[in-house]
Amino acid sequence: MRLFATETSPYARKVRMVLLEKNIPCEVEWVNLRTQDHAALTHNPLGKIPVLLRNDGSAVYDSAVIVQYLEILCPDPAIFPKDPEARIEALRVEALASGIMDTTIAWVLEQRHAADCQDLNMLQRARGKVTTALAMLQEETRVWKDAASAPILNLSQIATVSAVGYVDLRAPDFLVQFPDMLAWMHSMRLRPSVSATLPQ
Ligand SMILES: N[C@@H](CCC(=O)N[C@@H](CS)C(=O)NCC(=O)O)C(=O)O
């Protein structure tokens, strides 16, 4: 299998962490999203990464679908809870984390416009949504104190590390008001799947 990814994509990081946690061998091909004809476009008409190319040549995307595929491919150890209610809860946290990624990326792109062309309303609303969502994730992290030494991380923890790690890379001042979550993130660096996928 081959994963098309970039080193900074939080969606790709989520998939890379799942591969490492489950010990699934997979080649990673770094793509340059700025080029018109990057490799992932051949497999996903939307041109978005991550894309997982299976050995039979078929492609799986987006990140939430790839993660479900990897769980089917390699169910043990599981990252999804078996209990239906707990599973829905894990998918909700994954959706919240993905929303943080989407909204932070939109904020970053808007910030790149010349100062007099920026939509200040949009920037303010995006910041408000991300910080409200981060406050919810901080509450989740309070019950994950021992995650760094657990036998396997679960989907909620993997999605949280990926989302918060991306905010830390692109908008670190959004995180200043969440010192407990930052401490949790720091403790997670002991985990190989976290340290090996730090965005740079
Ligand atoms: N919902 C998608 C989002 C993927 C996404 O937006 N990836 C970004 C990189 S972080 C991308 O490929 N952007 C290039 C583009 O939109 O053309 C997922 O979860 O995989």
PDB file of C-alpha atoms and ligand atoms in Angstrom:
ATOM      1  CA  MET A   1       0.000   0.000   0.000  1.00  0.00           C
ATOM      2  CA  ARG A   2       1.054   3.575  -0.593  1.00  0.00           C
ATOM      3  CA  LEU A   3      -0.142   6.711   1.201  1.00  0.00           C
ATOM      4  CA  PHE A   4      -0.012  10.080  -0.542  1.00  0.00           C
ATOM      5  CA  ALA A   5       0.555  12.722   2.098  1.00  0.00           C
ATOM      6  CA  THR A   6       2.315  15.926   3.069  1.00  0.00           C
ATOM      7  CA  GLU A   7       4.381  16.330   6.216  1.00  0.00           C
ATOM      8  CA  THR A   8       2.154  19.060   7.608  1.00  0.00           C
ATOM      9  CA  SER A   9      -1.330  17.746   6.732  1.00  0.00           C
ATOM     10  CA  PRO A  10      -3.246  16.996   9.947  1.00  0.00           C
ATOM     11  CA  TYR A  11      -5.612  14.651   8.035  1.00  0.00           C
ATOM     12  CA  ALA A  12      -2.633  12.676   6.720  1.00  0.00           C
ATOM     13  CA  ARG A  13      -1.099  12.678  10.203  1.00  0.00           C
ATOM     14  CA  LYS A  14      -4.220  10.999  11.587  1.00  0.00           C
ATOM     15  CA  VAL A  15      -3.816   8.210   9.016  1.00  0.00           C
ATOM     16  CA  ARG A  16      -0.040   7.951   9.573  1.00  0.00           C
ATOM     17  CA  MET A  17      -0.606   7.600  13.323  1.00  0.00           C
ATOM     18  CA  VAL A  18      -3.166   4.818  12.768  1.00  0.00           C
ATOM     19  CA  LEU A  19      -0.700   2.968  10.501  1.00  0.00           C
ATOM     20  CA  LEU A  20       2.002   3.224  13.195  1.00  0.00           C
ATOM     21  CA  GLU A  21      -0.302   2.284  16.075  1.00  0.00           C
ATOM     22  CA  LYS A  22      -1.515  -0.778  14.182  1.00  0.00           C
ATOM     23  CA  ASN A  23       1.949  -1.534  12.816  1.00  0.00           C
ATOM     24  CA  ILE A  24       0.656  -1.724   9.231  1.00  0.00           C
ATOM     25  CA  PRO A  25       3.430  -1.452   6.633  1.00  0.00           C
ATOM     26  CA  CYS A  26       2.766   1.297   4.095  1.00  0.00           C
ATOM     27  CA  GLU A  27       4.982   3.384   1.817  1.00  0.00           C
ATOM     28  CA  VAL A  28       4.484   7.118   2.185  1.00  0.00           C
ATOM     29  CA  GLU A  29       4.847   9.328  -0.877  1.00  0.00           C
ATOM     30  CA  TRP A  30       5.192  13.035  -0.107  1.00  0.00           C
ATOM     31  CA  VAL A  31       3.364  15.200  -2.613  1.00  0.00           C
ATOM     32  CA  ASN A  32       3.712  18.872  -3.417  1.00  0.00           C
ATOM     33  CA  LEU A  33       0.165  20.249  -3.418  1.00  0.00           C
ATOM     34  CA  ARG A  34       1.370  23.459  -5.125  1.00  0.00           C
ATOM     35  CA  THR A  35       2.106  21.639  -8.392  1.00  0.00           C
ATOM     36  CA  GLN A  36      -0.727  21.300 -10.943  1.00  0.00           C
ATOM     37  CA  ASP A  37      -0.259  17.579 -11.567  1.00  0.00           C
ATOM     38  CA  HIS A  38       0.787  16.050  -8.228  1.00  0.00           C
ATOM     39  CA  ALA A  39       0.540  12.269  -7.862  1.00  0.00           C
ATOM     40  CA  ALA A  40      -2.555  12.240  -5.632  1.00  0.00           C
ATOM     41  CA  LEU A  41      -4.638  13.908  -8.398  1.00  0.00           C
ATOM     42  CA  THR A  42      -4.413  10.722 -10.456  1.00  0.00           C
ATOM     43  CA  HIS A  43      -6.211   8.852  -7.679  1.00  0.00           C
ATOM     44  CA  ASN A  44      -8.498  11.501  -6.182  1.00  0.00           C
ATOM     45  CA  PRO A  45     -10.094  13.928  -8.669  1.00  0.00           C
ATOM     46  CA  LEU A  46     -10.455  16.461  -5.857  1.00  0.00           C
ATOM     47  CA  GLY A  47      -6.656  16.576  -5.568  1.00  0.00           C
ATOM     48  CA  LYS A  48      -6.807  16.267  -1.798  1.00  0.00           C
ATOM     49  CA  ILE A  49      -4.534  14.185   0.391  1.00  0.00           C
ATOM     50  CA  PRO A  50      -4.443  11.807   2.168  1.00  0.00           C
ATOM     51  CA  VAL A  51      -5.128   9.136  -0.450  1.00  0.00           C
ATOM     52  CA  LEU A  52      -4.413   5.479   0.274  1.00  0.00           C
ATOM     53  CA  LEU A  53      -3.568   3.430  -2.802  1.00  0.00           C
ATOM     54  CA  ARG A  54      -4.362  -0.222  -2.208  1.00  0.00           C
ATOM     55  CA  ASN A  55      -2.308  -3.079  -3.651  1.00  0.00           C
ATOM     56  CA  ASP A  56      -5.011  -3.759  -6.272  1.00  0.00           C
ATOM     57  CA  GLY A  57      -4.597  -0.176  -7.540  1.00  0.00           C
ATOM     58  CA  SER A  58      -7.852   1.174  -6.055  1.00  0.00           C
ATOM     59  CA  ALA A  59      -7.803   4.352  -3.996  1.00  0.00           C
ATOM     60  CA  VAL A  60      -9.411   5.133  -0.641  1.00  0.00           C
ATOM     61  CA  TYR A  61     -10.080   8.673   0.608  1.00  0.00           C
ATOM     62  CA  ASP A  62     -10.764  10.820   2.631  1.00  0.00           C
ATOM     63  CA  SER A  63      -8.973  10.437   5.994  1.00  0.00           C
ATOM     64  CA  ALA A  64     -12.070   9.284   7.922  1.00  0.00           C
ATOM     65  CA  VAL A  65     -12.748   6.574   5.315  1.00  0.00           C
ATOM     66  CA  ILE A  66      -9.085   5.484   5.244  1.00  0.00           C
ATOM     67  CA  VAL A  67      -9.112   5.105   9.026  1.00  0.00           C
ATOM     68  CA  GLN A  68     -12.242   2.911   8.849  1.00  0.00           C
ATOM     69  CA  TYR A  69     -10.638   0.885   6.052  1.00  0.00           C
ATOM     70  CA  LEU A  70      -7.494   0.306   8.144  1.00  0.00           C
ATOM     71  CA  GLU A  71      -9.642  -0.871  11.064  1.00  0.00           C
ATOM     72  CA  ILE A  72     -11.379  -3.406   8.772  1.00  0.00           C
ATOM     73  CA  LEU A  73      -8.029  -4.491   7.316  1.00  0.00           C
ATOM     74  CA  CYS A  74      -6.395  -4.898  10.701  1.00  0.00           C
ATOM     75  CA  PRO A  75      -9.073  -5.083  13.446  1.00  0.00           C
ATOM     76  CA  ASP A  76      -6.659  -6.028  16.211  1.00  0.00           C
ATOM     77  CA  PRO A  77      -5.611  -3.908  18.053  1.00  0.00           C
ATOM     78  CA  ALA A  78      -8.768  -1.854  17.626  1.00  0.00           C
ATOM     79  CA  ILE A  79      -8.839   1.940  17.573  1.00  0.00           C
ATOM     80  CA  PHE A  80     -12.667   2.091  17.335  1.00  0.00           C
ATOM     81  CA  PRO A  81     -14.715   1.189  20.412  1.00  0.00           C
ATOM     82  CA  LYS A  82     -16.900  -1.904  19.992  1.00  0.00           C
ATOM     83  CA  ASP A  83     -19.833  -0.507  21.994  1.00  0.00           C
ATOM     84  CA  PRO A  84     -22.179   1.335  19.546  1.00  0.00           C
ATOM     85  CA  GLU A  85     -22.684   4.404  21.782  1.00  0.00           C
ATOM     86  CA  ALA A  86     -18.951   4.695  22.450  1.00  0.00           C
ATOM     87  CA  ARG A  87     -18.311   4.320  18.714  1.00  0.00           C
ATOM     88  CA  ILE A  88     -20.644   7.214  17.860  1.00  0.00           C
ATOM     89  CA  GLU A  89     -18.935   9.280  20.555  1.00  0.00           C
ATOM     90  CA  ALA A  90     -15.500   8.513  19.022  1.00  0.00           C
ATOM     91  CA  LEU A  91     -16.787   9.497  15.557  1.00  0.00           C
ATOM     92  CA  ARG A  92     -18.155  12.741  17.021  1.00  0.00           C
ATOM     93  CA  VAL A  93     -14.755  13.608  18.504  1.00  0.00           C
ATOM     94  CA  GLU A  94     -13.126  12.765  15.153  1.00  0.00           C
ATOM     95  CA  ALA A  95     -15.618  15.101  13.411  1.00  0.00           C
ATOM     96  CA  LEU A  96     -14.891  17.849  15.958  1.00  0.00           C
ATOM     97  CA  ALA A  97     -11.139  17.429  15.373  1.00  0.00           C
ATOM     98  CA  SER A  98     -11.644  17.492  11.580  1.00  0.00           C
ATOM     99  CA  GLY A  99     -13.707  20.667  11.934  1.00  0.00           C
ATOM    100  CA  ILE A 100     -10.835  22.263  13.861  1.00  0.00           C
ATOM    101  CA  MET A 101      -8.479  21.287  11.019  1.00  0.00           C
ATOM    102  CA  ASP A 102     -10.851  22.640   8.321  1.00  0.00           C
ATOM    103  CA  THR A 103     -11.476  25.917  10.135  1.00  0.00           C
ATOM    104  CA  THR A 104      -7.823  26.489  11.071  1.00  0.00           C
ATOM    105  CA  ILE A 105      -6.765  25.894   7.450  1.00  0.00           C
ATOM    106  CA  ALA A 106      -9.405  28.405   6.248  1.00  0.00           C
ATOM    107  CA  TRP A 107      -8.080  30.902   8.851  1.00  0.00           C
ATOM    108  CA  VAL A 108      -4.472  30.360   7.698  1.00  0.00           C
ATOM    109  CA  LEU A 109      -5.398  30.885   4.022  1.00  0.00           C
ATOM    110  CA  GLU A 110      -7.341  34.073   4.821  1.00  0.00           C
ATOM    111  CA  GLN A 111      -4.391  35.380   6.884  1.00  0.00           C
ATOM    112  CA  ARG A 112      -2.142  34.977   3.836  1.00  0.00           C
ATOM    113  CA  HIS A 113      -4.022  37.700   1.952  1.00  0.00           C
ATOM    114  CA  ALA A 114      -2.597  41.215   2.068  1.00  0.00           C
ATOM    115  CA  ALA A 115      -3.674  42.878   5.325  1.00  0.00           C
ATOM    116  CA  ASP A 116      -6.127  45.263   3.590  1.00  0.00           C
ATOM    117  CA  CYS A 117      -7.826  42.366   1.719  1.00  0.00           C
ATOM    118  CA  GLN A 118      -8.473  40.130   4.731  1.00  0.00           C
ATOM    119  CA  ASP A 119     -12.030  39.372   5.829  1.00  0.00           C
ATOM    120  CA  LEU A 120     -11.707  40.346   9.486  1.00  0.00           C
ATOM    121  CA  ASN A 121     -15.185  39.038  10.312  1.00  0.00           C
ATOM    122  CA  MET A 122     -14.325  35.634   8.910  1.00  0.00           C
ATOM    123  CA  LEU A 123     -11.014  35.570  10.817  1.00  0.00           C
ATOM    124  CA  GLN A 124     -12.762  36.419  14.071  1.00  0.00           C
ATOM    125  CA  ARG A 125     -15.532  33.852  13.559  1.00  0.00           C
ATOM    126  CA  ALA A 126     -13.034  31.135  12.617  1.00  0.00           C
ATOM    127  CA  ARG A 127     -10.945  31.870  15.711  1.00  0.00           C
ATOM    128  CA  GLY A 128     -14.060  31.746  17.894  1.00  0.00           C
ATOM    129  CA  LYS A 129     -15.166  28.380  16.462  1.00  0.00           C
ATOM    130  CA  VAL A 130     -11.703  26.837  16.808  1.00  0.00           C
ATOM    131  CA  THR A 131     -11.224  28.002  20.398  1.00  0.00           C
ATOM    132  CA  THR A 132     -14.704  26.799  21.447  1.00  0.00           C
ATOM    133  CA  ALA A 133     -13.983  23.401  19.871  1.00  0.00           C
ATOM    134  CA  LEU A 134     -10.527  23.281  21.509  1.00  0.00           C
ATOM    135  CA  ALA A 135     -12.150  23.904  24.900  1.00  0.00           C
ATOM    136  CA  MET A 136     -14.309  20.807  24.301  1.00  0.00           C
ATOM    137  CA  LEU A 137     -11.253  18.754  23.328  1.00  0.00           C
ATOM    138  CA  GLN A 138      -9.419  19.929  26.446  1.00  0.00           C
ATOM    139  CA  GLU A 139     -12.230  18.389  28.537  1.00  0.00           C
ATOM    140  CA  GLU A 140     -11.747  15.102  26.635  1.00  0.00           C
ATOM    141  CA  THR A 141      -7.989  15.105  27.306  1.00  0.00           C
ATOM    142  CA  ARG A 142      -8.576  15.332  31.085  1.00  0.00           C
ATOM    143  CA  VAL A 143      -9.637  11.679  31.143  1.00  0.00           C
ATOM    144  CA  TRP A 144      -6.760  10.532  28.908  1.00  0.00           C
ATOM    145  CA  LYS A 145      -3.945  11.098  31.415  1.00  0.00           C
ATOM    146  CA  ASP A 146      -2.299   7.705  30.805  1.00  0.00           C
ATOM    147  CA  ALA A 147      -2.782   7.598  27.037  1.00  0.00           C
ATOM    148  CA  ALA A 148       0.942   7.914  26.286  1.00  0.00           C
ATOM    149  CA  SER A 149       1.616   4.510  27.871  1.00  0.00           C
ATOM    150  CA  ALA A 150      -1.598   2.737  26.786  1.00  0.00           C
ATOM    151  CA  PRO A 151      -1.279  -0.408  24.628  1.00  0.00           C
ATOM    152  CA  ILE A 152      -2.901   1.488  21.735  1.00  0.00           C
ATOM    153  CA  LEU A 153      -4.314   4.970  21.164  1.00  0.00           C
ATOM    154  CA  ASN A 154      -7.981   5.219  20.233  1.00  0.00           C
ATOM    155  CA  LEU A 155      -9.517   7.174  17.347  1.00  0.00           C
ATOM    156  CA  SER A 156     -10.501  10.151  19.552  1.00  0.00           C
ATOM    157  CA  GLN A 157      -6.966  10.525  20.901  1.00  0.00           C
ATOM    158  CA  ILE A 158      -5.356  10.172  17.459  1.00  0.00           C
ATOM    159  CA  ALA A 159      -7.715  12.761  15.929  1.00  0.00           C
ATOM    160  CA  THR A 160      -7.130  15.128  18.869  1.00  0.00           C
ATOM    161  CA  VAL A 161      -3.316  14.913  18.615  1.00  0.00           C
ATOM    162  CA  SER A 162      -3.536  15.597  14.860  1.00  0.00           C
ATOM    163  CA  ALA A 163      -5.874  18.601  15.191  1.00  0.00           C
ATOM    164  CA  VAL A 164      -4.168  20.236  18.184  1.00  0.00           C
ATOM    165  CA  GLY A 165      -0.725  19.596  16.663  1.00  0.00           C
ATOM    166  CA  TYR A 166      -1.822  21.464  13.537  1.00  0.00           C
ATOM    167  CA  VAL A 167      -3.180  24.425  15.515  1.00  0.00           C
ATOM    168  CA  ASP A 168       0.124  24.471  17.424  1.00  0.00           C
ATOM    169  CA  LEU A 169       2.005  24.633  14.101  1.00  0.00           C
ATOM    170  CA  ARG A 170      -0.074  27.354  12.406  1.00  0.00           C
ATOM    171  CA  ALA A 171      -1.855  29.341  15.129  1.00  0.00           C
ATOM    172  CA  PRO A 172      -0.059  28.616  18.430  1.00  0.00           C
ATOM    173  CA  ASP A 173      -1.584  31.625  20.177  1.00  0.00           C
ATOM    174  CA  PHE A 174      -5.042  29.930  19.939  1.00  0.00           C
ATOM    175  CA  LEU A 175      -3.689  27.365  22.419  1.00  0.00           C
ATOM    176  CA  VAL A 176      -2.352  29.694  25.094  1.00  0.00           C
ATOM    177  CA  GLN A 177      -5.651  29.504  27.005  1.00  0.00           C
ATOM    178  CA  PHE A 178      -5.485  25.676  27.127  1.00  0.00           C
ATOM    179  CA  PRO A 179      -2.404  24.892  29.263  1.00  0.00           C
ATOM    180  CA  ASP A 180      -3.785  21.529  30.465  1.00  0.00           C
ATOM    181  CA  MET A 181      -4.265  20.315  26.909  1.00  0.00           C
ATOM    182  CA  LEU A 182      -0.778  21.565  25.975  1.00  0.00           C
ATOM    183  CA  ALA A 183       0.668  19.571  28.897  1.00  0.00           C
ATOM    184  CA  TRP A 184      -1.224  16.488  27.684  1.00  0.00           C
ATOM    185  CA  MET A 185       0.107  17.028  24.149  1.00  0.00           C
ATOM    186  CA  HIS A 186       3.628  17.295  25.536  1.00  0.00           C
ATOM    187  CA  SER A 187       3.213  14.020  27.460  1.00  0.00           C
ATOM    188  CA  MET A 188       2.058  12.327  24.240  1.00  0.00           C
ATOM    189  CA  ARG A 189       5.421  12.973  22.579  1.00  0.00           C
ATOM    190  CA  LEU A 190       6.721   9.892  24.401  1.00  0.00           C
ATOM    191  CA  ARG A 191       4.617   7.851  22.034  1.00  0.00           C
ATOM    192  CA  PRO A 192       6.459   6.836  18.800  1.00  0.00           C
ATOM    193  CA  SER A 193       3.358   7.373  16.603  1.00  0.00           C
ATOM    194  CA  VAL A 194       3.176  10.965  17.912  1.00  0.00           C
ATOM    195  CA  SER A 195       6.885  11.877  17.813  1.00  0.00           C
ATOM    196  CA  ALA A 196       7.428  10.292  14.368  1.00  0.00           C
ATOM    197  CA  THR A 197       4.591  12.329  12.810  1.00  0.00           C
ATOM    198  CA  LEU A 198       5.235  15.786  14.299  1.00  0.00           C
ATOM    199  CA  PRO A 199       4.422  18.335  11.585  1.00  0.00           C
ATOM    200  CA  GLN A 200       7.455  20.269  10.337  1.00  0.00           C
TER     201      GLN A 200
HETATM  202  N1  LIG B   1     -11.831  15.926   4.495  1.00  0.00           N
HETATM  203  C1  LIG B   1     -10.541  15.621   3.918  1.00  0.00           C
HETATM  204  C2  LIG B   1      -9.693  16.887   3.915  1.00  0.00           C
HETATM  205  C3  LIG B   1      -8.354  16.690   3.204  1.00  0.00           C
HETATM  206  C4  LIG B   1      -7.686  18.027   2.877  1.00  0.00           C
HETATM  207  O1  LIG B   1      -8.316  19.100   2.821  1.00  0.00           O
HETATM  208  N2  LIG B   1      -6.371  17.955   2.648  1.00  0.00           N
HETATM  209  C5  LIG B   1      -5.639  19.129   2.267  1.00  0.00           C
HETATM  210  C6  LIG B   1      -4.200  19.062   2.816  1.00  0.00           C
HETATM  211  S1  LIG B   1      -4.142  19.330   4.550  1.00  0.00           S
HETATM  212  C7  LIG B   1      -5.489  19.157   0.748  1.00  0.00           C
HETATM  213  O2  LIG B   1      -5.257  18.126   0.161  1.00  0.00           O
HETATM  214  N3  LIG B   1      -5.588  20.339   0.140  1.00  0.00           N
HETATM  215  C8  LIG B   1      -5.350  20.496  -1.250  1.00  0.00           C
HETATM  216  C9  LIG B   1      -6.567  20.953  -1.993  1.00  0.00           C
HETATM  217  O3  LIG B   1      -7.621  21.135  -1.384  1.00  0.00           O
HETATM  218  O4  LIG B   1      -6.433  21.127  -3.207  1.00  0.00           O
HETATM  219  C10 LIG B   1      -9.874  14.483   4.723  1.00  0.00           C
HETATM  220  O5  LIG B   1     -10.248  14.280   5.886  1.00  0.00           O
HETATM  221  O6  LIG B   1      -9.017  13.764   4.164  1.00  0.00           O
END
